[in-house]
Coordinates of C-alpha atoms in Angstrom, one line a residue:
M1 CA -13.1 -2.5 6.1
D2 CA -14.6 0.9 6.5
Y3 CA -11.8 3.0 8.0
D4 CA -14.2 5.8 8.9
L5 CA -15.8 3.4 11.4
T6 CA -12.5 2.7 13.1
D7 CA -9.7 4.6 14.9
I8 CA -7.1 3.4 12.3
P9 CA -6.8 6.8 10.6
K10 CA -5.8 8.4 13.9
G11 CA -2.7 6.3 14.3
Y12 CA -2.0 5.5 10.6
D13 CA 0.8 8.0 9.9
R14 CA 2.6 7.1 13.1
A15 CA 2.4 3.4 12.3
R16 CA 3.5 3.9 8.7
D17 CA 6.2 6.5 9.0
H18 CA 9.3 4.6 7.8
G19 CA 11.7 7.5 7.5
P20 CA 12.7 10.1 4.9
G21 CA 14.2 7.6 2.5
H22 CA 11.2 5.4 2.2
V23 CA 9.3 7.3 -0.4
D24 CA 12.5 7.8 -2.4
L25 CA 13.1 4.0 -2.4
W26 CA 9.7 3.4 -4.0
M27 CA 9.9 6.3 -6.4
N28 CA 13.2 4.9 -7.7
E29 CA 11.6 1.5 -8.3
V30 CA 8.7 3.0 -10.1
E31 CA 10.8 5.3 -12.2
S32 CA 13.0 2.4 -13.2
A33 CA 10.0 0.4 -14.2
V34 CA 8.5 3.0 -16.6
K35 CA 11.9 3.3 -18.4
G36 CA 11.9 7.0 -18.9
K37 CA 8.4 7.3 -20.4
K38 CA 6.8 10.7 -19.8
I39 CA 4.0 10.4 -17.3
N40 CA 1.1 12.8 -17.7
G41 CA -1.3 12.4 -14.8
I42 CA -1.2 9.9 -12.0
V43 CA -4.0 8.4 -9.9
D44 CA -3.0 7.4 -6.4
L45 CA -5.8 4.9 -5.8
G46 CA -6.5 4.0 -2.2
C47 CA -4.2 6.9 -1.3
G48 CA -5.1 6.9 2.4
T49 CA -3.4 9.8 4.1
G50 CA -1.4 10.6 1.0
R51 CA 1.9 8.9 1.9
F52 CA 3.1 8.7 -1.7
S53 CA 1.0 11.3 -3.5
E54 CA 3.4 14.2 -3.2
G55 CA 6.4 12.0 -3.9
L56 CA 4.8 10.8 -7.1
A57 CA 4.0 14.4 -8.2
A58 CA 7.6 15.5 -7.4
R59 CA 9.3 12.6 -9.1
F60 CA 7.2 12.6 -12.3
D61 CA 6.5 16.4 -12.4
T62 CA 2.8 15.8 -13.0
S63 CA -0.6 16.1 -11.4
V64 CA -1.7 13.5 -8.9
T65 CA -5.2 12.7 -7.9
G66 CA -5.5 10.7 -4.7
I67 CA -8.7 8.6 -4.5
D68 CA -9.9 7.0 -1.2
P69 CA -13.3 6.1 0.3
S70 CA -12.4 7.3 3.7
S71 CA -13.1 10.9 4.6
K72 CA -11.0 10.6 7.8
M73 CA -7.9 9.5 5.8
L74 CA -8.4 12.2 3.2
S75 CA -8.8 14.8 5.9
Q76 CA -5.4 14.0 7.1
A77 CA -4.0 14.0 3.6
N78 CA -5.4 17.5 2.9
A79 CA -4.1 18.8 6.2
K80 CA -0.5 18.1 5.3
K81 CA -0.7 18.7 1.6
I82 CA 1.9 21.2 0.3
D83 CA 2.2 20.5 -3.5
D84 CA -0.5 22.2 -5.6
R85 CA -0.2 19.5 -8.2
V86 CA -1.9 17.1 -5.8
R87 CA -5.7 16.9 -5.1
Y88 CA -7.7 14.4 -3.2
M89 CA -11.2 13.0 -3.9
I90 CA -13.6 10.6 -2.3
G91 CA -14.1 7.5 -4.5
S92 CA -13.6 3.8 -4.6
S93 CA -11.7 1.4 -6.7
E94 CA -14.9 0.2 -8.3
Y95 CA -16.2 3.7 -9.1
I96 CA -13.3 6.1 -9.8
P97 CA -14.7 9.6 -10.3
L98 CA -12.4 10.4 -13.3
L99 CA -12.8 10.5 -17.1
S100 CA -11.8 7.6 -19.2
E101 CA -8.2 7.6 -20.6
S102 CA -7.3 10.5 -18.3
A103 CA -4.0 9.2 -16.7
D104 CA -0.8 7.6 -17.6
M105 CA -0.4 5.8 -14.3
V106 CA -2.4 4.2 -11.6
F107 CA -0.5 3.7 -8.3
M108 CA -1.8 1.5 -5.6
S109 CA -0.1 1.0 -2.3
M110 CA -1.3 -1.7 0.2
C111 CA -4.9 -1.4 -0.7
F112 CA -5.5 -4.2 -3.2
H113 CA -6.7 -6.6 -0.5
H114 CA -9.4 -4.1 0.6
F115 CA -11.2 -4.0 -2.8
N116 CA -14.7 -5.4 -2.6
D117 CA -14.8 -6.4 -6.3
T118 CA -11.3 -7.1 -7.6
E119 CA -12.3 -7.7 -11.2
A120 CA -14.4 -4.5 -11.4
S121 CA -11.6 -2.5 -9.8
I122 CA -9.1 -3.7 -12.4
L123 CA -11.5 -2.8 -15.2
E124 CA -11.9 0.7 -13.7
C125 CA -8.2 1.1 -13.7
R126 CA -8.0 0.1 -17.3
R127 CA -10.8 2.5 -18.2
I128 CA -9.0 5.6 -16.7
L129 CA -5.6 4.7 -18.2
R130 CA -4.5 5.8 -21.6
D131 CA -3.1 3.3 -24.0
D132 CA 0.3 1.9 -22.8
G133 CA -0.4 3.4 -19.4
F134 CA 1.2 1.8 -16.3
L135 CA -0.5 0.2 -13.2
V136 CA 1.9 0.1 -10.2
L137 CA 0.8 -2.3 -7.5
R138 CA 2.6 -2.3 -4.1
T139 CA 1.1 -5.1 -2.1
G140 CA 1.4 -8.1 0.2
T141 CA 1.1 -11.7 -1.1
I142 CA 0.4 -15.0 0.6
E143 CA 4.0 -16.1 -0.2
Q144 CA 5.4 -13.4 2.1
I145 CA 3.2 -13.8 5.1
S146 CA 5.7 -15.7 7.3
S147 CA 8.2 -13.0 6.7
Y148 CA 6.1 -10.1 8.0
P149 CA 7.7 -9.0 11.2
Y150 CA 4.6 -8.9 13.4
V151 CA 3.1 -12.3 12.4
P152 CA 5.1 -14.4 14.9
F153 CA 3.9 -12.2 17.8
F154 CA 0.3 -12.1 16.6
P155 CA -0.3 -15.7 15.3
A156 CA -4.1 -15.0 14.8
S157 CA -3.1 -12.6 12.1
Y158 CA -1.9 -15.4 9.8
P159 CA -5.3 -16.8 8.8
I160 CA -6.6 -13.3 8.3
L161 CA -3.8 -12.5 5.9
E162 CA -4.3 -15.8 4.1
K163 CA -7.9 -14.8 3.5
L164 CA -7.2 -11.3 2.4
L165 CA -4.1 -11.7 0.2
H166 CA -3.6 -13.2 -3.2
T167 CA -0.7 -15.3 -4.4
V168 CA 1.8 -13.9 -6.9
T169 CA 0.5 -16.2 -9.6
D170 CA -3.2 -15.2 -9.0
T171 CA -2.3 -11.5 -8.9
I172 CA -0.6 -11.7 -12.3
A173 CA -3.5 -13.7 -13.7
L174 CA -6.1 -11.2 -12.6
F175 CA -4.5 -8.4 -14.4
E176 CA -3.5 -10.3 -17.5
S177 CA -7.1 -11.4 -17.9
A178 CA -8.0 -7.7 -18.2
D179 CA -5.4 -7.2 -20.9
F180 CA -2.6 -5.9 -18.8
S181 CA 1.0 -7.1 -19.5
L182 CA 3.4 -7.7 -16.6
V183 CA 6.5 -5.4 -16.9
V184 CA 8.1 -5.9 -13.6
F185 CA 7.7 -8.1 -10.6
S186 CA 10.1 -8.0 -7.6
V187 CA 10.0 -8.3 -3.8
I188 CA 11.5 -5.2 -2.2
R189 CA 12.8 -5.6 1.3
Q190 CA 12.3 -2.2 3.1
A191 CA 13.6 -1.2 6.5
I192 CA 10.5 0.0 8.4
S193 CA 12.0 0.8 11.8
S194 CA 15.5 1.5 13.1
D195 CA 15.1 -1.3 15.7
W196 CA 12.5 -3.5 17.4
K197 CA 11.7 -1.0 20.1
A198 CA 10.7 1.6 17.5
Y199 CA 8.8 -1.1 15.6
T200 CA 6.8 -1.9 18.8
D201 CA 5.9 1.7 19.1
K202 CA 4.5 1.7 15.6
I203 CA 2.5 -1.4 16.1
S204 CA 1.0 0.1 19.3
A205 CA -0.3 3.0 17.4
G206 CA -3.1 0.8 16.0
G207 CA -2.7 1.7 12.4
D208 CA -2.8 -1.8 10.9
S209 CA -6.1 -3.0 9.4
V210 CA -5.2 -6.7 10.0
L211 CA -4.3 -6.3 13.6
A212 CA -7.4 -4.2 14.1
Q213 CA -9.4 -7.4 13.4
L214 CA -7.9 -9.2 16.4
S215 CA -9.7 -9.2 19.7
G216 CA -8.4 -6.7 22.3
E217 CA -7.0 -9.6 24.3
E218 CA -5.1 -11.0 21.3
F219 CA -3.7 -7.7 20.4
E220 CA -2.5 -6.9 23.9
K221 CA -1.0 -10.4 24.3
G222 CA 0.9 -9.9 21.0
L223 CA 2.1 -6.4 22.0
D224 CA 3.4 -7.7 25.3
A225 CA 5.3 -10.4 23.4
L226 CA 6.7 -7.8 21.0
R227 CA 7.8 -5.6 23.9
A228 CA 9.5 -8.4 25.6
F229 CA 11.4 -9.4 22.5
S230 CA 12.4 -5.8 21.7
R231 CA 14.0 -5.4 25.2
K232 CA 16.5 -8.2 24.4
A233 CA 16.8 -7.9 20.6
E234 CA 20.0 -6.6 19.1
R235 CA 19.8 -3.0 17.8
S236 CA 19.2 -3.5 14.0
P237 CA 16.7 -2.4 11.5
V238 CA 13.4 -4.2 11.2
V239 CA 12.8 -5.3 7.6
E240 CA 9.6 -6.0 5.8
P241 CA 9.1 -7.6 2.3
I242 CA 6.7 -5.9 -0.1
D243 CA 5.7 -7.2 -3.5
L244 CA 6.0 -4.8 -6.4
F245 CA 4.0 -5.5 -9.6
V246 CA 4.1 -3.1 -12.6
F247 CA 1.7 -3.8 -15.4
Q248 CA 1.1 -2.0 -18.7
K249 CA -2.2 -1.6 -20.5
I250 CA -2.2 -3.4 -23.9

């Protein structure tokens, strides 16, 4: 999907703002996976609006290069950038505009399903990583589709997700075939909204690329169902499972 041809960038941060502890949660997981190894240079591939870029720079005290094909997303990332260790560049997963063996980590968050050529993308990641470098993949998988909070309200999203996502087994096999070794696999259950009313507001922002593929009628029908549910639901956090894979270049 070409984000620059959509309105997704406009509502992306509103839809994906999961609170101040969200970045720390994921930085803790990544830091634990690399087991204290000094990281010199990180590539935030598919960085979007830079949700994790500055968190990575701060946690690992290193430079971060955010790469994304969308000028609209990068415009927002640059507008809110504070940390001088972070820079943003136009690029794609298949053609990363960086030197070979120039980073110790590639971080990818919820972008793997957008890659046009998965195998070429993995090889590009291998090219820019130094020996023993880490590839951190935060993604969805087919196994978790039924647990995604919006799916029951937008049933037409299910077949779209099935087509886009990989299974856990296939994901591991793709990277192992390119000489990456699996270091960590886990499913992290993250609170993404304080309650269903707040979650409904996020969905209505139009920042989800899967829901953007629904017809206007399907989207509004699902949003109405979500609003009705939120009015009677108990006040409790809305939780979403995200798969975390950490691989190491061998």
